[in-house]
């Protein structure tokens, strides 16, 4: 379906959900590059209500036939809703459609947060370079606040099954190893060695069951030139588990962007200190090491599954090849680094 | 490198042709062509050294299997295999078989405390480190 075909159908859907609105139109619908696990579009919704013209900028995210990450859109939607209006900045979720009648594929619509940047590459240029310490403090403080949040009070246990504290680690390892078993197109000796080490050296049980964003890294939040963070995005892998898991993903060396700093911003120890202060949890070094290595395995599983989706023909978008070609080797090097084998 | 480069190039050719049509949304065209450019750059870089890298890596793994002797178990015969056909797909198939054998050997020696096993494991890690260097691309994303 082209953007020209999509716009009137989206407008008709919006009109059906806005009983007080007349003349609902979708304007300037355009696809945003990236979005390997969802097709993402930006548009302006215009309508008349109580005789007055209204307009709102919105984001449409549609599931492609096969995505880089197979996730439950309801879980993602509810994660955003749970944190909206809290100290964890997220866009407002508007609609969720899990069926295929309206736009052929499941989709969600959210308010667009405008005026900020998301691309990591800009961070290594002026004036953003000068704000790295502030940005890092905000980034890992927000991650700590996600860790501090009570998922049961937020009602998230209704859509995300809570594991036992002692089961978090191997639940994640089992899941990502299964993805590798099913999707690998060639043997992965470095990743398999990491998995064996992880199984032989389990971490302590989770200090508490918390919300795990699942993809909290530089590139998945909106920032300004002063180091402010204005929107945490990409909650599609959100689940309940050990909050250290998110810290480990943020410390995965592939997110260093070749700068040998956590998230390309600050030394690991600084990031961890911010996270500990905000979360109220202790980042035991051995546990952080385990979760960082687990997240290297997880990363490899994601890049591998991207290749598999392309190879099997479920999704022949070029964005599926980019991580398969561009991330597997860096992820192998990251594993070697974390295992002190580089 | 998976997916295989020839298959991706064929798909990109179709994508570029579709984006040559005048009625394609400019933003979608920009996104598609930008990604295509990035992938073509990676393919060019990987293709030049692909055969050399595969031959070198296959030989290195065969050397480890040969030195492992009986520890190589059912994969011992791979130590004396050869790369007579230098086609990339043939070399890649051989590489996959050898890397699978390397995984088995690695798992076997890392729980073996004999000096021979310790030495072999050190050499396996060294080869794994070298393999990441061989496969490293300047156009990698991270």
Coordinates of C-alpha atoms in Angstrom, one line a residue:
Chain A
X1 CA 0.0 0.0 0.0
X2 CA 1.5 3.4 -1.0
X3 CA 1.2 6.5 1.2
X4 CA -1.4 7.8 -1.3
X5 CA -3.6 4.8 -0.6
X6 CA -2.9 4.7 3.1
X7 CA -3.9 8.4 3.9
X8 CA -7.6 8.2 3.1
X9 CA -8.0 4.8 4.9
X10 CA -6.2 6.2 7.9
X11 CA -8.4 9.3 7.8
X12 CA -11.5 7.2 7.7
X13 CA -10.3 5.2 10.7
X14 CA -9.5 8.3 12.7
X15 CA -13.0 9.8 11.9
X16 CA -14.6 6.6 13.2
X17 CA -12.7 7.1 16.5
X18 CA -13.5 10.8 16.8
X19 CA -17.3 11.2 17.1
X20 CA -17.1 15.0 17.5
X21 CA -14.9 15.5 14.5
X22 CA -15.9 16.4 11.0
X23 CA -13.8 16.7 7.8
X24 CA -11.0 14.5 9.2
X25 CA -8.0 14.5 6.9
X26 CA -4.6 12.9 6.9
X27 CA -2.0 15.4 5.5
X28 CA 1.6 15.0 4.6
X29 CA 1.8 11.3 5.3
X30 CA 5.4 10.2 4.8
X31 CA 7.4 7.2 5.8
X32 CA 10.3 7.7 8.2
X33 CA 13.5 5.9 7.4
X34 CA 14.6 3.1 9.7
X35 CA 12.0 1.3 11.8
X36 CA 13.1 -2.2 11.1
X37 CA 10.5 -3.8 13.3
X38 CA 7.6 -1.4 12.4
X39 CA 6.8 0.6 9.3
X40 CA 6.7 4.2 10.7
X41 CA 5.0 7.2 9.1
X42 CA 4.7 10.8 10.2
X43 CA 1.5 12.7 9.4
X44 CA -0.7 15.7 10.4
X45 CA -4.3 14.9 11.4
X46 CA -6.6 17.8 10.6
X47 CA -10.3 18.1 11.5
X48 CA -13.0 20.5 12.6
X49 CA -14.6 20.2 16.0
X50 CA -17.2 22.6 17.5
X51 CA -16.8 24.7 14.5
X52 CA -13.0 25.2 15.0
X53 CA -10.2 23.8 12.9
X54 CA -7.9 21.5 14.7
X55 CA -4.6 19.8 13.8
X56 CA -2.2 17.4 15.5
X57 CA 1.0 15.8 14.4
X58 CA 1.0 12.1 14.8
X59 CA 3.1 8.9 14.2
X60 CA 1.6 5.8 12.6
X61 CA 3.5 2.5 13.2
X62 CA 2.4 -0.5 11.2
X63 CA 3.6 -4.1 11.6
X64 CA 5.4 -5.3 8.5
X65 CA 4.7 -8.9 7.4
X66 CA 8.0 -10.1 9.1
X67 CA 9.9 -7.8 11.4
X68 CA 13.4 -7.6 12.9
X69 CA 11.9 -8.2 16.3
X70 CA 8.7 -10.3 16.6
X71 CA 6.9 -8.5 19.4
X72 CA 3.4 -8.0 20.9
X73 CA 2.1 -4.6 19.9
X74 CA -0.3 -4.6 22.9
X75 CA 2.6 -5.0 25.3
X76 CA 4.4 -2.1 23.6
X77 CA 1.3 0.1 23.6
X78 CA 0.6 -0.6 27.3
X79 CA 4.2 0.1 28.3
X80 CA 4.0 3.6 26.7
X81 CA 0.7 4.2 28.3
X82 CA 2.0 3.2 31.7
X83 CA 4.8 5.8 31.7
X84 CA 3.0 8.6 29.9
X85 CA 2.9 11.7 32.2
X86 CA 5.6 10.3 34.5
X87 CA 9.3 11.3 34.9
X88 CA 10.0 8.8 32.1
X89 CA 9.2 10.9 29.0
X90 CA 7.2 9.0 26.4
X91 CA 4.8 10.0 23.6
X92 CA 1.1 9.8 24.2
X93 CA -0.5 6.7 22.7
X94 CA -3.7 7.4 20.9
X95 CA -5.0 4.3 19.2
X96 CA -4.1 0.6 18.8
X97 CA -5.6 -1.7 16.3
X98 CA -4.6 -5.4 16.5
X99 CA -6.7 -6.5 13.6
X100 CA -6.0 -6.3 9.9
X101 CA -9.3 -4.9 8.7
X102 CA -8.5 -1.2 8.9
X103 CA -5.1 -0.9 7.3
X104 CA -4.3 -4.5 6.3
X105 CA -1.8 -4.8 9.1
X106 CA -2.0 -4.1 12.9
X107 CA -1.0 -0.6 13.8
X108 CA -0.8 2.0 16.5
X109 CA -1.0 5.8 16.4
X110 CA 0.8 8.1 18.8
X111 CA 1.3 11.8 19.2
X112 CA 4.5 13.0 17.6
X113 CA 7.1 14.7 19.9
X114 CA 8.6 17.4 17.7
X115 CA 11.7 19.6 17.9
X116 CA 14.2 17.0 19.1
X117 CA 16.8 14.7 17.6
X118 CA 17.2 10.9 17.8
X119 CA 20.0 10.1 15.4
X120 CA 23.2 9.1 17.3
X121 CA 25.5 10.6 14.6
X122 CA 24.5 14.1 15.5
X123 CA 25.8 13.5 19.1
X124 CA 29.4 13.5 17.9
X125 CA 29.1 17.0 16.4
X126 CA 28.9 20.5 17.9
X127 CA 27.0 21.7 19.9
X128 CA 25.9 18.2 21.1
X129 CA 29.5 17.2 22.1
X130 CA 29.5 19.6 24.9
X131 CA 26.4 18.2 26.5
X132 CA 27.5 14.5 26.7
X133 CA 27.8 14.4 30.5
X134 CA 24.4 16.0 31.0
X135 CA 22.8 13.8 28.4
X136 CA 24.4 10.7 30.1
X137 CA 23.1 11.7 33.5
X138 CA 19.6 12.2 32.1
X139 CA 19.8 9.0 30.0
X140 CA 20.8 6.7 32.9
X141 CA 18.7 8.5 35.4
X142 CA 15.7 7.8 33.3
X143 CA 16.7 4.2 32.9
X144 CA 17.1 4.0 36.7
X145 CA 13.6 5.5 37.1
X146 CA 12.2 2.8 34.8
X147 CA 14.0 0.2 37.0
X148 CA 12.5 1.9 40.1
X149 CA 8.9 1.8 38.8
X150 CA 6.5 -0.7 40.3
X151 CA 5.2 -2.8 37.3
X152 CA 2.3 -4.2 39.5
X153 CA 1.1 -0.7 40.5
X154 CA 1.3 0.3 36.9
X155 CA -0.8 -2.7 36.0
X156 CA 1.7 -4.0 33.5
X157 CA 1.7 -7.5 35.0
X158 CA -1.7 -7.9 33.1
X159 CA 0.2 -7.9 29.8
X160 CA 3.7 -8.9 30.8
X161 CA 4.1 -12.1 32.8
X162 CA 6.3 -11.5 35.9
X163 CA 9.1 -14.1 36.3
X164 CA 10.5 -15.2 39.6
X165 CA 13.6 -13.2 40.6
X166 CA 15.7 -16.3 40.3
X167 CA 14.4 -17.2 36.9
X168 CA 15.0 -13.9 35.0
X169 CA 18.5 -14.6 33.8
X170 CA 18.0 -18.0 32.2
X171 CA 14.5 -17.0 30.9
X172 CA 16.2 -14.4 28.7
X173 CA 19.1 -16.6 27.9
X174 CA 16.8 -19.5 26.9
X175 CA 14.7 -17.2 24.7
X176 CA 17.6 -15.6 22.8
X177 CA 19.4 -18.9 22.4
X178 CA 16.2 -20.3 20.9
X179 CA 16.1 -17.4 18.4
X180 CA 19.7 -18.2 17.4
X181 CA 19.0 -21.9 17.1
X182 CA 16.0 -21.2 14.8
X183 CA 17.4 -18.3 12.8
X184 CA 21.1 -18.7 12.4
X185 CA 22.2 -19.0 8.8
X186 CA 25.8 -20.0 9.6
X187 CA 27.6 -21.2 12.7
X188 CA 28.4 -18.6 15.4
X189 CA 31.4 -19.9 17.4
X190 CA 31.9 -16.7 19.4
X191 CA 28.3 -16.3 20.4
X192 CA 28.1 -20.0 21.3
X193 CA 31.1 -19.7 23.5
X194 CA 29.4 -16.8 25.2
X195 CA 26.3 -18.8 25.8
X196 CA 28.3 -21.6 27.4
X197 CA 30.0 -19.2 29.7
X198 CA 26.7 -17.6 30.7
X199 CA 25.2 -21.0 31.5
X200 CA 28.2 -21.9 33.6
X201 CA 28.3 -18.6 35.6
X202 CA 24.7 -17.6 36.4
X203 CA 24.1 -14.2 38.1
X204 CA 22.4 -13.7 41.5
X205 CA 18.6 -13.4 41.5
X206 CA 17.0 -10.1 40.6
X207 CA 16.9 -7.6 43.5
X208 CA 13.4 -6.9 42.4
X209 CA 11.1 -7.6 39.4
X210 CA 10.9 -4.4 37.4
X211 CA 10.0 -3.0 34.0
X212 CA 12.6 -3.8 31.4
X213 CA 12.5 -1.5 28.4
X214 CA 14.4 -4.0 26.3
X215 CA 16.0 -1.6 23.9
X216 CA 17.2 1.4 25.9
X217 CA 20.2 2.8 24.1
X218 CA 21.6 5.8 22.4
X219 CA 19.5 6.2 19.3
X220 CA 16.2 5.2 21.0
X221 CA 15.4 8.5 22.8
X222 CA 14.8 12.1 21.7
X223 CA 17.4 14.6 22.9
X224 CA 18.2 18.3 22.7
X225 CA 21.4 20.2 22.4
X226 CA 21.6 20.8 26.1
X227 CA 21.5 17.2 27.1
X228 CA 17.8 17.0 27.8
X229 CA 15.9 13.8 27.0
X230 CA 12.3 14.3 25.9
X231 CA 11.0 10.9 24.7
X232 CA 12.0 7.3 25.3
X233 CA 11.0 5.3 22.2
X234 CA 11.0 1.7 20.9
X235 CA 9.4 -0.1 23.8
X236 CA 8.5 -3.1 21.6
X237 CA 10.7 -5.5 23.6
X238 CA 9.4 -4.3 27.0
X239 CA 8.9 -7.0 29.6
X240 CA 9.2 -7.6 33.3
X241 CA 12.4 -9.0 34.6
X242 CA 15.7 -8.0 36.3
X243 CA 16.3 -4.3 35.9
X244 CA 20.0 -5.0 35.4
X245 CA 19.1 -6.4 32.0
X246 CA 18.4 -2.9 30.7
X247 CA 21.6 -1.6 32.2
X248 CA 23.5 -4.4 30.4
X249 CA 21.9 -3.6 27.1
X250 CA 22.9 0.1 27.5
X251 CA 26.5 -1.1 28.2
X252 CA 26.6 -3.5 25.2
X253 CA 29.8 -2.2 23.4
X254 CA 28.0 -2.1 20.0
X255 CA 26.2 1.0 21.3
X256 CA 29.5 2.7 22.0
X257 CA 29.5 3.9 18.4
X258 CA 33.3 3.2 18.1
X259 CA 34.0 5.7 21.0
X260 CA 34.8 3.2 23.8
X261 CA 32.4 5.0 26.1
X262 CA 29.0 3.7 27.3
X263 CA 26.5 4.8 24.8
X264 CA 29.3 6.8 23.2
X265 CA 28.9 9.3 26.0
X266 CA 30.7 8.5 29.3
X267 CA 32.8 5.8 30.9
X268 CA 30.8 2.7 32.0
X269 CA 31.4 3.5 35.7
X270 CA 29.7 7.0 35.3
X271 CA 26.7 5.5 33.6
X272 CA 26.4 2.8 36.3
X273 CA 26.6 5.4 39.1
X274 CA 23.7 7.5 37.6
X275 CA 21.7 4.3 37.2
X276 CA 22.3 3.2 40.8
X277 CA 21.4 6.6 42.2
X278 CA 18.1 6.7 40.3
X279 CA 17.1 3.1 40.7
X280 CA 18.0 2.6 44.3
X281 CA 19.5 -0.8 43.2
X282 CA 23.0 -2.0 43.4
X283 CA 24.8 -2.8 40.2
X284 CA 26.9 -5.7 41.4
X285 CA 29.9 -5.8 39.0
X286 CA 29.7 -9.6 38.3
X287 CA 26.0 -9.3 37.7
X288 CA 26.4 -6.3 35.4
X289 CA 29.1 -8.3 33.5
X290 CA 26.7 -11.2 33.1
X291 CA 23.9 -9.1 31.9
X292 CA 26.1 -7.2 29.5
X293 CA 27.3 -10.4 27.9
X294 CA 23.7 -11.7 27.8
X295 CA 22.8 -8.6 25.9
X296 CA 25.6 -9.2 23.5
X297 CA 24.0 -12.6 22.8
X298 CA 20.6 -10.9 22.5
X299 CA 22.0 -8.4 20.1
X300 CA 23.5 -11.2 17.9
X301 CA 20.1 -13.0 18.0
X302 CA 18.4 -9.8 16.7
X303 CA 20.9 -9.3 13.9
X304 CA 20.6 -12.9 13.0
X305 CA 16.8 -12.9 13.0
X306 CA 16.9 -9.9 10.7
X307 CA 18.9 -11.9 8.2
X308 CA 16.6 -14.8 8.6
X309 CA 13.5 -12.7 7.9
X310 CA 15.1 -11.5 4.6
X311 CA 16.4 -14.9 3.6
X312 CA 13.0 -16.5 4.1
X313 CA 11.4 -13.8 2.1
X314 CA 9.1 -12.6 4.8
X315 CA 10.6 -9.1 4.6
X316 CA 12.8 -8.1 1.7
X317 CA 13.2 -4.4 2.8
X318 CA 16.8 -3.3 2.7
X319 CA 16.7 -2.2 6.3
X320 CA 16.6 -5.9 7.2
X321 CA 20.0 -6.5 5.6
X322 CA 21.7 -3.5 7.2
X323 CA 21.9 -4.9 10.7
X324 CA 22.6 -8.4 9.4
X325 CA 25.7 -7.2 7.5
X326 CA 26.6 -4.2 9.6
X327 CA 26.2 -5.4 13.1
X328 CA 27.2 -9.1 13.3
X329 CA 30.9 -8.5 13.2
X330 CA 30.8 -5.6 15.7
X331 CA 28.7 -7.8 18.0
X332 CA 31.2 -10.6 17.8
X333 CA 34.0 -8.1 18.7
X334 CA 31.8 -6.8 21.6
X335 CA 31.5 -10.3 22.9
X336 CA 35.2 -10.8 22.8
X337 CA 35.7 -7.5 24.6
X338 CA 33.2 -8.3 27.3
X339 CA 34.8 -11.7 27.8
X340 CA 38.3 -10.1 27.9
X341 CA 39.3 -12.0 24.8
X342 CA 40.0 -9.1 22.4
Chain B
X1 CA 28.1 -12.8 5.3
X2 CA 24.4 -13.6 5.4
X3 CA 22.1 -12.9 3.5
X4 CA 24.4 -13.8 0.6
X5 CA 25.7 -10.8 -1.4
X6 CA 24.5 -11.9 -4.8
X7 CA 20.9 -12.4 -3.6
X8 CA 20.9 -9.0 -1.9
X9 CA 22.4 -7.3 -5.0
X10 CA 19.6 -8.8 -7.1
X11 CA 17.0 -7.5 -4.7
X12 CA 18.6 -4.0 -4.7
X13 CA 18.5 -3.9 -8.4
X14 CA 14.8 -4.4 -8.4
X15 CA 14.4 -1.8 -5.6
X16 CA 16.4 0.8 -7.6
X17 CA 14.3 0.1 -10.7
X18 CA 11.1 0.6 -8.8
X19 CA 12.4 3.9 -7.4
X20 CA 13.1 5.1 -10.9
X21 CA 9.4 5.5 -11.4
X22 CA 8.4 9.2 -11.3
X23 CA 5.4 8.7 -8.9
X24 CA 7.4 7.4 -5.9
X25 CA 7.0 9.4 -2.8
X26 CA 10.3 11.5 -2.5
X27 CA 10.8 10.6 1.2
X28 CA 10.3 6.9 0.5
X29 CA 12.7 7.1 -2.5
X30 CA 15.3 8.9 -0.4
X31 CA 15.1 6.2 2.3
X32 CA 15.3 3.3 -0.1
X33 CA 18.2 4.8 -2.1
X34 CA 20.1 5.8 1.1
X35 CA 19.9 2.2 2.4
X36 CA 20.8 0.8 -1.0
X37 CA 23.9 3.0 -1.1
X38 CA 25.0 1.8 2.3
X39 CA 24.5 -1.8 1.4
X40 CA 26.3 -1.5 -1.9
X41 CA 29.3 0.0 -0.1
X42 CA 29.3 -2.9 2.3
X43 CA 29.0 -5.5 -0.5
X44 CA 31.8 -3.9 -2.4
X45 CA 34.1 -4.0 0.6
X46 CA 33.3 -7.5 1.6
X47 CA 33.4 -8.9 -1.9
X48 CA 37.0 -7.9 -2.7
X49 CA 38.4 -10.0 0.2
X50 CA 35.8 -12.7 0.5
X51 CA 37.7 -15.6 -1.1
X52 CA 41.0 -14.8 0.6
X53 CA 39.3 -14.5 4.0
X54 CA 37.4 -17.8 3.6
X55 CA 40.5 -19.7 2.5
X56 CA 42.6 -18.3 5.3
X57 CA 39.9 -19.0 7.9
X58 CA 39.3 -22.5 6.6
X59 CA 43.0 -23.3 6.8
X60 CA 43.3 -21.9 10.3
X61 CA 40.4 -24.1 11.6
X62 CA 41.8 -27.2 9.8
X63 CA 45.1 -26.6 11.6
X64 CA 43.3 -26.5 15.0
X65 CA 41.4 -29.6 14.2
X66 CA 44.6 -31.4 13.1
X67 CA 46.3 -30.4 16.3
X68 CA 43.3 -31.5 18.3
X69 CA 43.8 -35.1 17.1
X70 CA 41.3 -37.4 18.8
X71 CA 39.7 -34.4 20.6
X72 CA 38.2 -33.4 17.2
X73 CA 36.1 -36.5 17.4
X74 CA 33.8 -37.0 14.5
X75 CA 35.1 -33.9 12.8
X76 CA 38.7 -35.1 12.6
X77 CA 38.5 -35.8 8.9
X78 CA 37.7 -32.2 8.2
X79 CA 41.3 -31.4 9.1
X80 CA 42.5 -32.9 5.9
X81 CA 39.8 -31.4 3.6
X82 CA 40.9 -28.9 0.9
X83 CA 39.5 -25.8 -0.8
X84 CA 39.9 -26.9 -4.4
X85 CA 36.9 -24.9 -5.6
X86 CA 37.4 -21.2 -4.9
X87 CA 33.8 -20.2 -5.7
X88 CA 32.5 -18.1 -2.8
X89 CA 29.5 -20.2 -2.2
X90 CA 31.6 -23.4 -2.1
X91 CA 34.1 -21.8 0.3
X92 CA 31.3 -20.5 2.5
X93 CA 29.7 -24.0 2.7
X94 CA 33.1 -25.4 3.8
X95 CA 33.6 -22.6 6.2
X96 CA 30.2 -23.3 7.8
X97 CA 31.2 -26.9 8.3
X98 CA 34.5 -26.0 9.8
X99 CA 33.1 -23.4 12.1
X100 CA 30.5 -25.9 13.3
X101 CA 33.3 -28.3 14.1
X102 CA 35.2 -25.5 15.8
X103 CA 32.2 -25.0 18.1
X104 CA 32.2 -28.6 19.1
X105 CA 36.0 -28.7 19.7
X106 CA 35.9 -25.5 21.7
X107 CA 33.1 -26.9 24.0
X108 CA 35.1 -30.0 24.5
X109 CA 38.4 -28.4 25.4
X110 CA 37.1 -25.7 27.7
X111 CA 36.0 -28.3 30.3
X112 CA 39.3 -30.2 29.9
X113 CA 42.0 -29.2 32.4
X114 CA 44.9 -30.9 30.7
X115 CA 47.8 -28.7 29.5
X116 CA 47.1 -29.7 25.9
X117 CA 43.5 -28.7 26.2
X118 CA 44.4 -25.4 27.8
X119 CA 46.8 -24.6 25.1
X120 CA 44.3 -25.6 22.4
X121 CA 41.6 -23.4 23.9
X122 CA 44.0 -20.4 24.0
X123 CA 44.7 -21.0 20.3
X124 CA 41.0 -21.3 19.5
X125 CA 40.3 -17.9 21.1
X126 CA 43.2 -16.5 19.2
X127 CA 41.6 -17.7 16.0
X128 CA 38.2 -16.4 16.9
X129 CA 39.8 -13.0 17.6
X130 CA 41.5 -13.1 14.2
X131 CA 38.3 -14.2 12.5
X132 CA 36.6 -11.0 13.7
X133 CA 39.5 -9.0 12.3
X134 CA 39.2 -10.7 8.9
X135 CA 35.5 -10.0 8.8
X136 CA 35.7 -6.4 10.0
X137 CA 34.5 -3.7 7.6
X138 CA 35.2 0.0 7.7
X139 CA 31.5 0.5 6.8
X140 CA 30.3 -1.5 9.8
X141 CA 27.6 0.2 11.8
X142 CA 29.3 -0.1 15.2

